[in-house]
mmCIF file of C-alpha atoms and ligand atoms in Angstrom:
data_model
loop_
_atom_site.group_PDB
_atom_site.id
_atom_site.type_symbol
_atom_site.label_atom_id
_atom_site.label_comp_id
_atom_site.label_asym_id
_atom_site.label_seq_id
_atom_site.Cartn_x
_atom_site.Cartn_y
_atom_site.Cartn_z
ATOM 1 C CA UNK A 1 -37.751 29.757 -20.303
ATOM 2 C CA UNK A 2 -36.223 27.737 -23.169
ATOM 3 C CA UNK A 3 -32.754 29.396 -22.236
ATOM 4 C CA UNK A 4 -32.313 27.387 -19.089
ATOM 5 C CA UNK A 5 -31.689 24.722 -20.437
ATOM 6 C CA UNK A 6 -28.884 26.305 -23.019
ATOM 7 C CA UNK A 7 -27.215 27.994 -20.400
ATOM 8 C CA UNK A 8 -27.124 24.492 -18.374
ATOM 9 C CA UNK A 9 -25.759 23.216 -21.491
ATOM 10 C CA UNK A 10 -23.237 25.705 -22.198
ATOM 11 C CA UNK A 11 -22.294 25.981 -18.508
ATOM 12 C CA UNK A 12 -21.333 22.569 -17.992
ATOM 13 C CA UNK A 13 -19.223 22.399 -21.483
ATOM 14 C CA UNK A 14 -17.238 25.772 -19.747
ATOM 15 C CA UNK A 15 -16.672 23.924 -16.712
ATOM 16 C CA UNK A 16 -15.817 20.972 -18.301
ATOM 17 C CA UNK A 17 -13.283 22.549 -20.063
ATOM 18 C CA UNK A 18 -11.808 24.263 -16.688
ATOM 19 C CA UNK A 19 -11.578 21.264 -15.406
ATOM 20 C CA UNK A 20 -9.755 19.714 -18.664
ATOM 21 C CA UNK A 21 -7.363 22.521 -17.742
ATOM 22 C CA UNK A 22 -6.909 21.867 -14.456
ATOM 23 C CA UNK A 23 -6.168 18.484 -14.407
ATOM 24 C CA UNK A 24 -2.690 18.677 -16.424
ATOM 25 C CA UNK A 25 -1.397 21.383 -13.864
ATOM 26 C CA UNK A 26 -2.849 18.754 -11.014
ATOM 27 C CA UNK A 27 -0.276 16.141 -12.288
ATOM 28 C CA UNK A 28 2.430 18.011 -12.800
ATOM 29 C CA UNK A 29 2.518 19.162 -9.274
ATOM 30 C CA UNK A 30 2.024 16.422 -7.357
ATOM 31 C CA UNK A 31 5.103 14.310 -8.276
ATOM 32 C CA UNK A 32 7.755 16.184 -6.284
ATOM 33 C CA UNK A 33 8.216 19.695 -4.183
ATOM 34 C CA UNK A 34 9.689 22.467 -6.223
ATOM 35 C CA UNK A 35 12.553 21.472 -8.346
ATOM 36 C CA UNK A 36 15.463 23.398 -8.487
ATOM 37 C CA UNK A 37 17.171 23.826 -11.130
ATOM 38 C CA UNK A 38 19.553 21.437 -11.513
ATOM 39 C CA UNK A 39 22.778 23.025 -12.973
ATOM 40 C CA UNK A 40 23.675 25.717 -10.395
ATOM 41 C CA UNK A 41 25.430 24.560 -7.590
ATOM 42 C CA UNK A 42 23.651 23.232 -4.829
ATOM 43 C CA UNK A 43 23.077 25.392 -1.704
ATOM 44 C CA UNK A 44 23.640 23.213 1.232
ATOM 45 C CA UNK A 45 23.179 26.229 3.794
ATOM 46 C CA UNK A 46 20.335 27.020 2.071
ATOM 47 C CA UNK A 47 18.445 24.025 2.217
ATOM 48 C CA UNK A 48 18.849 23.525 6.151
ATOM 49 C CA UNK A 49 18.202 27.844 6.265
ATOM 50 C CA UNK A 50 15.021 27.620 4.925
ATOM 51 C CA UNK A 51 14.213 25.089 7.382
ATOM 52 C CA UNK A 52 15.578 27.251 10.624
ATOM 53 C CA UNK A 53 16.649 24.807 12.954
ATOM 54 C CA UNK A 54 20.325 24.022 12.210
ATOM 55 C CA UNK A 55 22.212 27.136 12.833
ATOM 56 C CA UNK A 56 24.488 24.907 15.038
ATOM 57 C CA UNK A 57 25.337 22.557 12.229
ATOM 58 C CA UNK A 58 25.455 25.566 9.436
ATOM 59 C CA UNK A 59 28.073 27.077 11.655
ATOM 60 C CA UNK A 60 29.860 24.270 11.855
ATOM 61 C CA UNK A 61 29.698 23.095 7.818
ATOM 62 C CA UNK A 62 31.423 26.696 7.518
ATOM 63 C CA UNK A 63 33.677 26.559 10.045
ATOM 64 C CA UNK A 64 35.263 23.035 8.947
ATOM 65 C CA UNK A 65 34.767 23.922 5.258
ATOM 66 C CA UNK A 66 32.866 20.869 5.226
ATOM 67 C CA UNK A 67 29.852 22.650 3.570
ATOM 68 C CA UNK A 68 32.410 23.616 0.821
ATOM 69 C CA UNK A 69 33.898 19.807 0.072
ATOM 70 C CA UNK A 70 30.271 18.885 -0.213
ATOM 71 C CA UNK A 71 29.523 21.509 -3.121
ATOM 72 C CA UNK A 72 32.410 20.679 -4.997
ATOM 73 C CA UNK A 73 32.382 16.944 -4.348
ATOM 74 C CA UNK A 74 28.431 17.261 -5.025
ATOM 75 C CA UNK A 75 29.745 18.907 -8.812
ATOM 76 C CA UNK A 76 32.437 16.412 -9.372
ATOM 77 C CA UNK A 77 30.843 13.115 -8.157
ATOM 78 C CA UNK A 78 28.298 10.489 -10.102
ATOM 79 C CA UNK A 79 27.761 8.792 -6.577
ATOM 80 C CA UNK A 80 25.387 11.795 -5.410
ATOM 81 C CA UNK A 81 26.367 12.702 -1.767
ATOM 82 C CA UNK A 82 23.984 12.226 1.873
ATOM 83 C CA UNK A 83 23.843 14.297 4.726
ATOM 84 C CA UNK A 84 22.890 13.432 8.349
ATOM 85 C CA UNK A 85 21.417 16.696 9.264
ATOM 86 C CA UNK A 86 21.240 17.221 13.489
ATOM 87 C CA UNK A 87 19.247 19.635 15.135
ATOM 88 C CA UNK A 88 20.261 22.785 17.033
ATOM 89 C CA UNK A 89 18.277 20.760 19.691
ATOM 90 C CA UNK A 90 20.287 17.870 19.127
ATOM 91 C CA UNK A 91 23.504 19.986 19.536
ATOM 92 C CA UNK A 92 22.132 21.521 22.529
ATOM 93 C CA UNK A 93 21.504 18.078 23.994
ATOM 94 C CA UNK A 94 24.823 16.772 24.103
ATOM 95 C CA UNK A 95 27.384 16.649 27.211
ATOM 96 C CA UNK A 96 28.630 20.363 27.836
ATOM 97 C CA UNK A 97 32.169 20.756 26.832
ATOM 98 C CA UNK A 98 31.790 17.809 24.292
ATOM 99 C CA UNK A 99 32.050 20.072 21.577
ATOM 100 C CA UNK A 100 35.085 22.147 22.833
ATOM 101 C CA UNK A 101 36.666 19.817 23.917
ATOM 102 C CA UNK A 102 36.965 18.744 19.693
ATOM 103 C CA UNK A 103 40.536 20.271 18.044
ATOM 104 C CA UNK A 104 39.806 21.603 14.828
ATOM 105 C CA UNK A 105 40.942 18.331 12.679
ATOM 106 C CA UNK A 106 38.494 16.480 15.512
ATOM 107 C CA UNK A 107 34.992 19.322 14.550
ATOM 108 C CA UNK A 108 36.403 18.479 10.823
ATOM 109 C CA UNK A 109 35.758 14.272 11.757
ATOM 110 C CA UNK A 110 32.721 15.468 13.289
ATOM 111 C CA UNK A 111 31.440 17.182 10.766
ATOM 112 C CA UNK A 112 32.407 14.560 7.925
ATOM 113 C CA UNK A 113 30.803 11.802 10.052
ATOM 114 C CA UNK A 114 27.138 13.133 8.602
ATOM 115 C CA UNK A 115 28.296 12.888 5.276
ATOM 116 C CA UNK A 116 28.346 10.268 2.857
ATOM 117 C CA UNK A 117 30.097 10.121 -0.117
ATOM 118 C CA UNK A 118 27.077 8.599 -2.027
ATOM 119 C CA UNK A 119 23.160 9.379 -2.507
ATOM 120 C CA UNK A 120 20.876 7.760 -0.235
ATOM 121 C CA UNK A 121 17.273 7.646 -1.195
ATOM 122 C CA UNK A 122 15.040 5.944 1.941
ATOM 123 C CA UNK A 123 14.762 3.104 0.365
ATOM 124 C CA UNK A 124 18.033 2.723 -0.297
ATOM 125 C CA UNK A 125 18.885 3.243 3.383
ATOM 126 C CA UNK A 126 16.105 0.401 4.354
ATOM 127 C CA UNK A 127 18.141 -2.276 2.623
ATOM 128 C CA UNK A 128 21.952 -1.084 2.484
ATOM 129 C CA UNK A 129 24.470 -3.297 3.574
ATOM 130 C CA UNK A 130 26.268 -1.759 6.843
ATOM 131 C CA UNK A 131 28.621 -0.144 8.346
ATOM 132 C CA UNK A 132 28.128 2.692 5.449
ATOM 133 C CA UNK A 133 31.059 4.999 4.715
ATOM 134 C CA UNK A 134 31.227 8.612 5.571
ATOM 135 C CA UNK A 135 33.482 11.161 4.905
ATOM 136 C CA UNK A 136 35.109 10.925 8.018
ATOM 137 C CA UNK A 137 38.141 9.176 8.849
ATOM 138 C CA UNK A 138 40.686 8.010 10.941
ATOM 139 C CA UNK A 139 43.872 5.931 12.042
ATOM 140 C CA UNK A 140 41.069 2.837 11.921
ATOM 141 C CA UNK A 141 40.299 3.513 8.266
ATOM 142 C CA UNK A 142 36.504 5.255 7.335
ATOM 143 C CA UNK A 143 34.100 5.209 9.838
ATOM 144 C CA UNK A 144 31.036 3.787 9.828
ATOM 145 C CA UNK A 145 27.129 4.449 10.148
ATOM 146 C CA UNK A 146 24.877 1.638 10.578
ATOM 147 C CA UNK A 147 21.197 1.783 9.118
ATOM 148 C CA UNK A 148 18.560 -0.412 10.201
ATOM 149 C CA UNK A 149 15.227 -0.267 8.384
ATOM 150 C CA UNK A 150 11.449 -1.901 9.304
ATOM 151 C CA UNK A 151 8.330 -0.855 7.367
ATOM 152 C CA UNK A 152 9.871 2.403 6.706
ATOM 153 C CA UNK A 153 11.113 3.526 9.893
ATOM 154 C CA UNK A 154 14.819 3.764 9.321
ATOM 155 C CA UNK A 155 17.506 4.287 12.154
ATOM 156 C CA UNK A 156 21.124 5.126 12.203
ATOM 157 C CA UNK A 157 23.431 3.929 14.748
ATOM 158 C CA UNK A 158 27.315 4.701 15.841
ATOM 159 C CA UNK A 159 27.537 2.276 18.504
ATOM 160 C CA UNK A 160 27.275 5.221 20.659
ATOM 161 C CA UNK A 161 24.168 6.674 19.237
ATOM 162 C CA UNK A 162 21.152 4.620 17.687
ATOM 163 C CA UNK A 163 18.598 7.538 16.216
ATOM 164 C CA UNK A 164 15.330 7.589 14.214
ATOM 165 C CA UNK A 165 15.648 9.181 10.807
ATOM 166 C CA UNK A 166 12.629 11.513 11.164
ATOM 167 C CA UNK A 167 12.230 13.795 8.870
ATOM 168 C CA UNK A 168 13.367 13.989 4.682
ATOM 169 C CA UNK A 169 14.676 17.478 4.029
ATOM 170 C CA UNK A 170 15.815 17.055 0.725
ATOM 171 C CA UNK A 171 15.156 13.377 -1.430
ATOM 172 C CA UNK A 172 16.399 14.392 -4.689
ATOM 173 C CA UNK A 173 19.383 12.977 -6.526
ATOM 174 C CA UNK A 174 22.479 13.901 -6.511
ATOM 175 C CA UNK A 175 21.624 14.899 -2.849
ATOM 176 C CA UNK A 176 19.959 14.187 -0.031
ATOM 177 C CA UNK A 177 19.810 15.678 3.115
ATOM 178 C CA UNK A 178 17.806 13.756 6.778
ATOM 179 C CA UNK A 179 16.888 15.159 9.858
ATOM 180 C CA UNK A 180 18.963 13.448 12.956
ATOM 181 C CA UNK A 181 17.280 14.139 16.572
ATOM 182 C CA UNK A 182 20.792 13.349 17.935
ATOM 183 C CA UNK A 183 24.046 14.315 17.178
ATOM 184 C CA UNK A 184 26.276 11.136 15.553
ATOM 185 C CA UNK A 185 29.098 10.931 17.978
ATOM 186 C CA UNK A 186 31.634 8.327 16.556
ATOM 187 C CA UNK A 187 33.145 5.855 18.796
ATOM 188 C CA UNK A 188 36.388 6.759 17.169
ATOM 189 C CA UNK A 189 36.079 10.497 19.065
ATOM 190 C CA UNK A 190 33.787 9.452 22.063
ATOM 191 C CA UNK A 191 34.448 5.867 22.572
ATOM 192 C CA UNK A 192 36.253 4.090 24.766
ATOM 193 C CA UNK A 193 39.257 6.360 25.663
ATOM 194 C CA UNK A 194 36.905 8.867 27.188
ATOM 195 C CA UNK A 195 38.736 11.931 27.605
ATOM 196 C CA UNK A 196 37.167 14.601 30.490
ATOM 197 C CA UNK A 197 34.678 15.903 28.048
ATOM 198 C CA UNK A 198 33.391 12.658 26.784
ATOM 199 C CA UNK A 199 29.301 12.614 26.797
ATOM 200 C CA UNK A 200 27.684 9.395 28.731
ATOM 201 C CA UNK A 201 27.438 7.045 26.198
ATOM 202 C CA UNK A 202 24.007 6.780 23.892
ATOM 203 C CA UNK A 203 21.126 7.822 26.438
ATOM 204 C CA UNK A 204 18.446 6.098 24.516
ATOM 205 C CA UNK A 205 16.384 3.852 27.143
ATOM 206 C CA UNK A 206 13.746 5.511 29.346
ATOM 207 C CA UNK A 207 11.876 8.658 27.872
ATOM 208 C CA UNK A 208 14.262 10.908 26.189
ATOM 209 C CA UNK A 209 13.259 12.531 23.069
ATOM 210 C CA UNK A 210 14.605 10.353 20.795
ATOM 211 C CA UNK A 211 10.792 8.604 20.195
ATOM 212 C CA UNK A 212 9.901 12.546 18.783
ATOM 213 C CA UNK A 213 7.938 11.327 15.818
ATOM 214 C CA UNK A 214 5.070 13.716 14.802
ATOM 215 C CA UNK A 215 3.478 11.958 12.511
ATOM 216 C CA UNK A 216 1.442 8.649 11.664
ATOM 217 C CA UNK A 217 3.508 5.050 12.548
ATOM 218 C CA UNK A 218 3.734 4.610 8.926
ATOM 219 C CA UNK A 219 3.993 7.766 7.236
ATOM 220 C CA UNK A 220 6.785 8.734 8.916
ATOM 221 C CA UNK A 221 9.197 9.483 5.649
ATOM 222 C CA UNK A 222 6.631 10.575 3.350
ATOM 223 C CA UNK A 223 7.617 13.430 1.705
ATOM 224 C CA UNK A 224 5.222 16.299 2.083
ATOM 225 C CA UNK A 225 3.061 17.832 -0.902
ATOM 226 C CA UNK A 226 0.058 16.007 -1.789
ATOM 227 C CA UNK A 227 -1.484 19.500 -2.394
ATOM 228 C CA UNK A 228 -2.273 18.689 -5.567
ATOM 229 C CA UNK A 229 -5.654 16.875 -5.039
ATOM 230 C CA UNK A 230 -7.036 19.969 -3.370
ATOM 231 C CA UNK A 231 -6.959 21.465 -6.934
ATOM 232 C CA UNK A 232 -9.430 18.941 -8.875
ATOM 233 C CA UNK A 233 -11.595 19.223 -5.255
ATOM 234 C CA UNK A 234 -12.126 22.612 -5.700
ATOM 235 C CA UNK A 235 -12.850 22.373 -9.432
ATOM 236 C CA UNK A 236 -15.293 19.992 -9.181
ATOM 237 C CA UNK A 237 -16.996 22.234 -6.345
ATOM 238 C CA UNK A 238 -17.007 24.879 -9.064
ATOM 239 C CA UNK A 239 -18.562 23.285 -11.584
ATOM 240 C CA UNK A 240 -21.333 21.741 -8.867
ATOM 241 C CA UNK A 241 -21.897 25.176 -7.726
ATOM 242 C CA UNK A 242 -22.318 26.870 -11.474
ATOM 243 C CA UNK A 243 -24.664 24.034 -12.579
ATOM 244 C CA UNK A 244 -26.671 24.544 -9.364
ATOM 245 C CA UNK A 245 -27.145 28.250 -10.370
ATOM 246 C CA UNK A 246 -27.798 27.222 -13.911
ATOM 247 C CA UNK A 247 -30.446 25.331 -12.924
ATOM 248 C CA UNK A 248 -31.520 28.048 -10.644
ATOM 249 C CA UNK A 249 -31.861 30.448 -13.263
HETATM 250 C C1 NAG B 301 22.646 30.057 0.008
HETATM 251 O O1 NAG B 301 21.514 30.341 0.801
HETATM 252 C C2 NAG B 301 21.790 31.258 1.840
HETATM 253 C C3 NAG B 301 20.575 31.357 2.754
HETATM 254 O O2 NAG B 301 19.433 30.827 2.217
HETATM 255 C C4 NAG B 301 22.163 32.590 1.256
HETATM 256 O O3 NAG B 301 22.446 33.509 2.301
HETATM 257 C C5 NAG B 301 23.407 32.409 0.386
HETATM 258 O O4 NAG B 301 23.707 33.616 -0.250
HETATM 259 C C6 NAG B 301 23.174 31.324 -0.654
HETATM 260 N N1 NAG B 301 24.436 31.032 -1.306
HETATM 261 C C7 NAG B 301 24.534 30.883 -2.606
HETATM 262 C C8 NAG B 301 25.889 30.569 -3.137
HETATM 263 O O5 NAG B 301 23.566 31.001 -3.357
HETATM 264 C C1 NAG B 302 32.396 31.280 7.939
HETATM 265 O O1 NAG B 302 33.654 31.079 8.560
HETATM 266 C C2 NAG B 302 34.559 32.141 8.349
HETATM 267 C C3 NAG B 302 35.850 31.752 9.039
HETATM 268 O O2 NAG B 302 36.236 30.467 8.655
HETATM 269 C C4 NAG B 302 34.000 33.423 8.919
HETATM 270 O O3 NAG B 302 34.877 34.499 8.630
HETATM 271 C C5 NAG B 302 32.638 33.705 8.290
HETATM 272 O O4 NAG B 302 32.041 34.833 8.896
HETATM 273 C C6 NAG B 302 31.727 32.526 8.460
HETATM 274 N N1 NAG B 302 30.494 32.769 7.762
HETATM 275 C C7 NAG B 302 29.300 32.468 8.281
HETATM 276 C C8 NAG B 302 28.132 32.752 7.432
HETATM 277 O O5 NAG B 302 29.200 32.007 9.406
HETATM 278 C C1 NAG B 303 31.997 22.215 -11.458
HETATM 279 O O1 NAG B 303 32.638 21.389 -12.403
HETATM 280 C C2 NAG B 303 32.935 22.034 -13.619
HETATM 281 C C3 NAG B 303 33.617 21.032 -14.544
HETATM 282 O O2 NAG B 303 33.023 19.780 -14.418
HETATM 283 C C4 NAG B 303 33.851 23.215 -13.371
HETATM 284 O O3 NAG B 303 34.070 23.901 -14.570
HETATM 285 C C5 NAG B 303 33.201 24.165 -12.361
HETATM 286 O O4 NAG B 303 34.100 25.208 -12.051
HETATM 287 C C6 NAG B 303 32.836 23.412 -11.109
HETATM 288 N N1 NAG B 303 32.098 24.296 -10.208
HETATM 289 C C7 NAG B 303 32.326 24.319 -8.906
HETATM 290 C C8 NAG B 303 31.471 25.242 -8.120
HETATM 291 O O5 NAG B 303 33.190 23.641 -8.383
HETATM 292 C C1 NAG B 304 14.783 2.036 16.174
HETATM 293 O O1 NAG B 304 15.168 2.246 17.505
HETATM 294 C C2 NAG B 304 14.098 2.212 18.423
HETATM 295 C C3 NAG B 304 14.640 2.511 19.787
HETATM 296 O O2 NAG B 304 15.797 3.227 19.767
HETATM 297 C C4 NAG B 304 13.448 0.853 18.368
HETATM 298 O O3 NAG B 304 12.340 0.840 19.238
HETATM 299 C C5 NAG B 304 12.988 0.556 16.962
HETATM 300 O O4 NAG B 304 12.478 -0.750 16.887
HETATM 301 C C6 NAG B 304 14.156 0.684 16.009
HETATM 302 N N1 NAG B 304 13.678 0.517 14.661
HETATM 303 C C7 NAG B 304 14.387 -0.117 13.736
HETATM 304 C C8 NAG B 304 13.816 -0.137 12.371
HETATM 305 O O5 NAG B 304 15.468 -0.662 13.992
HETATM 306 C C1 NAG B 305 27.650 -2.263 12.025
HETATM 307 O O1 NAG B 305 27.348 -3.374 11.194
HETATM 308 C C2 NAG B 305 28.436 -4.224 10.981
HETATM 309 C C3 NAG B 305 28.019 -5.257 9.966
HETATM 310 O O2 NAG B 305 26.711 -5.705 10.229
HETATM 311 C C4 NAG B 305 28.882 -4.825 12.326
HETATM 312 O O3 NAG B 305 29.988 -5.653 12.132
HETATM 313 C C5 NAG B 305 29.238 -3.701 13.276
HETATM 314 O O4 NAG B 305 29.517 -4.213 14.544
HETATM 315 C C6 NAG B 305 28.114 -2.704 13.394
HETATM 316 N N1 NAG B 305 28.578 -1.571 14.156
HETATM 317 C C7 NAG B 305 27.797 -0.917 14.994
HETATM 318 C C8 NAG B 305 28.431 0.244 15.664
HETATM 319 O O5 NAG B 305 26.637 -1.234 15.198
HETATM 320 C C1 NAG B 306 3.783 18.360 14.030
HETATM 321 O O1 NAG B 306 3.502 18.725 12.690
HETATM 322 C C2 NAG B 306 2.540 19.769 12.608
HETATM 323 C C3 NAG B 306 2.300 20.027 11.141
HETATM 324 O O2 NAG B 306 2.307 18.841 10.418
HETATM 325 C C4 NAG B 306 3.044 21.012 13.306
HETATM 326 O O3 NAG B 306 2.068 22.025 13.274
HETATM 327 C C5 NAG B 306 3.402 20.684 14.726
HETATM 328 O O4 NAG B 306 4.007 21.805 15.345
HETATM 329 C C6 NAG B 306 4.367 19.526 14.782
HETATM 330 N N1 NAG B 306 4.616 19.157 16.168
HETATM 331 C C7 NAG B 306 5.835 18.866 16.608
HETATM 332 C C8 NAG B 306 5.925 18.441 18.041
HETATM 333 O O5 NAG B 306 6.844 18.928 15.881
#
């Protein structure tokens, strides 16, 4: 039985050598979710497609031509470009009528309200200096957003509105897209000259589904993909199970 010990031998240099290989392709994924490639143009609809619950606001990005300035501003501009991306739910939530009751250069303020004319990582957003410009303007000048950060909870208000930024669709420079549980109604369209159609102003208090967050207190804007480790895991259950049947043998 001299050959157990030659197999062991020869066994464990294999399965050291998978594991050699494994570990490069371990650190190269882990870093970031797939990277696209960065010189075709960005596909806004795209990104919130994929992601299935923004039909509302994909709509609206081609009805406004919004979604359009943002690809050619996105190719143009060193800044990098944000968006404030609401739900379908968040849409669905507002005041009936307060959408219809927008004319088209009002949708077009809307719209541009999401939108920042400059990238936005979260950390950035925990310590900028407020308001923030958007894209969206008026008689008053550009309107605002306000972003308040703690830990690394971050939350955008209007004055109207005050919203958790759940959820990081996109954190890659030159643009990056957040998930908004509410819509960002400007007090320059929903403030104090309340027409008919004007929503009740910012229904945070009491238990409305603004306090949606699915995940850990603290991890709340972690990107997801830490896939990677399941990779060496497995490996080194490999090469435990093949020198258990070595030694078997
Ligand atoms: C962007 O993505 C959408 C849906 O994912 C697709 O229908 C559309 O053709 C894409 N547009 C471009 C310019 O690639
Ligand atoms: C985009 O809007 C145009 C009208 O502005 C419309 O003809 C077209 O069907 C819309 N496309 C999508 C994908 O909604
Ligand atoms: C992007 O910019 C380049 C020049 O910087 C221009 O040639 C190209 O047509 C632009 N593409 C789009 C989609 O605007
Ligand atoms: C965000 O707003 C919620 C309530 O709307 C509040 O409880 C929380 O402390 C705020 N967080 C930050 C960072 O301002
Ligand atoms: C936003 O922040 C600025 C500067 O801190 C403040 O003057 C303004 O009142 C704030 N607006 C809202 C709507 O919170
Ligand atoms: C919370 O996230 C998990 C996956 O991380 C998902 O399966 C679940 O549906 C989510 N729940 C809500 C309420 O979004």
């Amino acid at each position: 039985m001299a050959s157990t010990p030659l197999s062991l031998i020869l066994l464990t240099l294999i399965n050291l050598q998978l594991l050699l290989l494994l570990s490069p392709q371990t650190q190269a994924q882990t870093p970031s979710a797939p990277a696209p490639s960065p010189s075709g143009p960005i596909n806004v609809t795209g990104i919130l497609d994929k992601n299935g619950q923004y039909t509302t606001l994909i709509r609206l990005l081609n009805e406004t031509q919004v979604g359009n300035q943002i690809v050619s501003q996105l190719n143009s501009s060193t800044e990098g470009m944000s968006l404030f991306a609401p739900t379908d739910n968040a849409f669905n939530n507002l005041a009936s009528g307060a959408l219809n009751g927008l004319n088209d250069q009002q949708k077009v303020q809307l719209v541009q309200y999401h939108v920042t004319p400059k990238y936005y990582s979260v950390s950035d957003l925990l310590t900028v200096s407020n308001p923030v410009r958007t894209q969206a303007s008026g008689a008053t000048g550009v309107w605002g957003l306000n972003f308040t950060g703690k830990g690394n909870q971050v939350n955008v208000s209007t004055g109207l509105v005050v919203t958790q930024i759940n959820n990081l669709l996109r954190q890659q420079f030159p643009f990056a897209v957040y998930q908004v549980d509410q819509v960002l109604l400007p007090e320059e369209l929903f403030g104090a000259k309340p027409p008919a159609s004007a929503p009740a102003p910012a229904k945070t208090p009491s238990g409305s589904p603004n306090t949606k967050t699915n995940s850990t207190a603290g991890g709340a804007l972690a990107p997801t993909g830490a896939g990677g480790r399941n990779l060496v895991g497995w490996g080194l259950a490999l090469v435990l199970g093949l020198a258990c049947m070595a030694a078997l043998s």
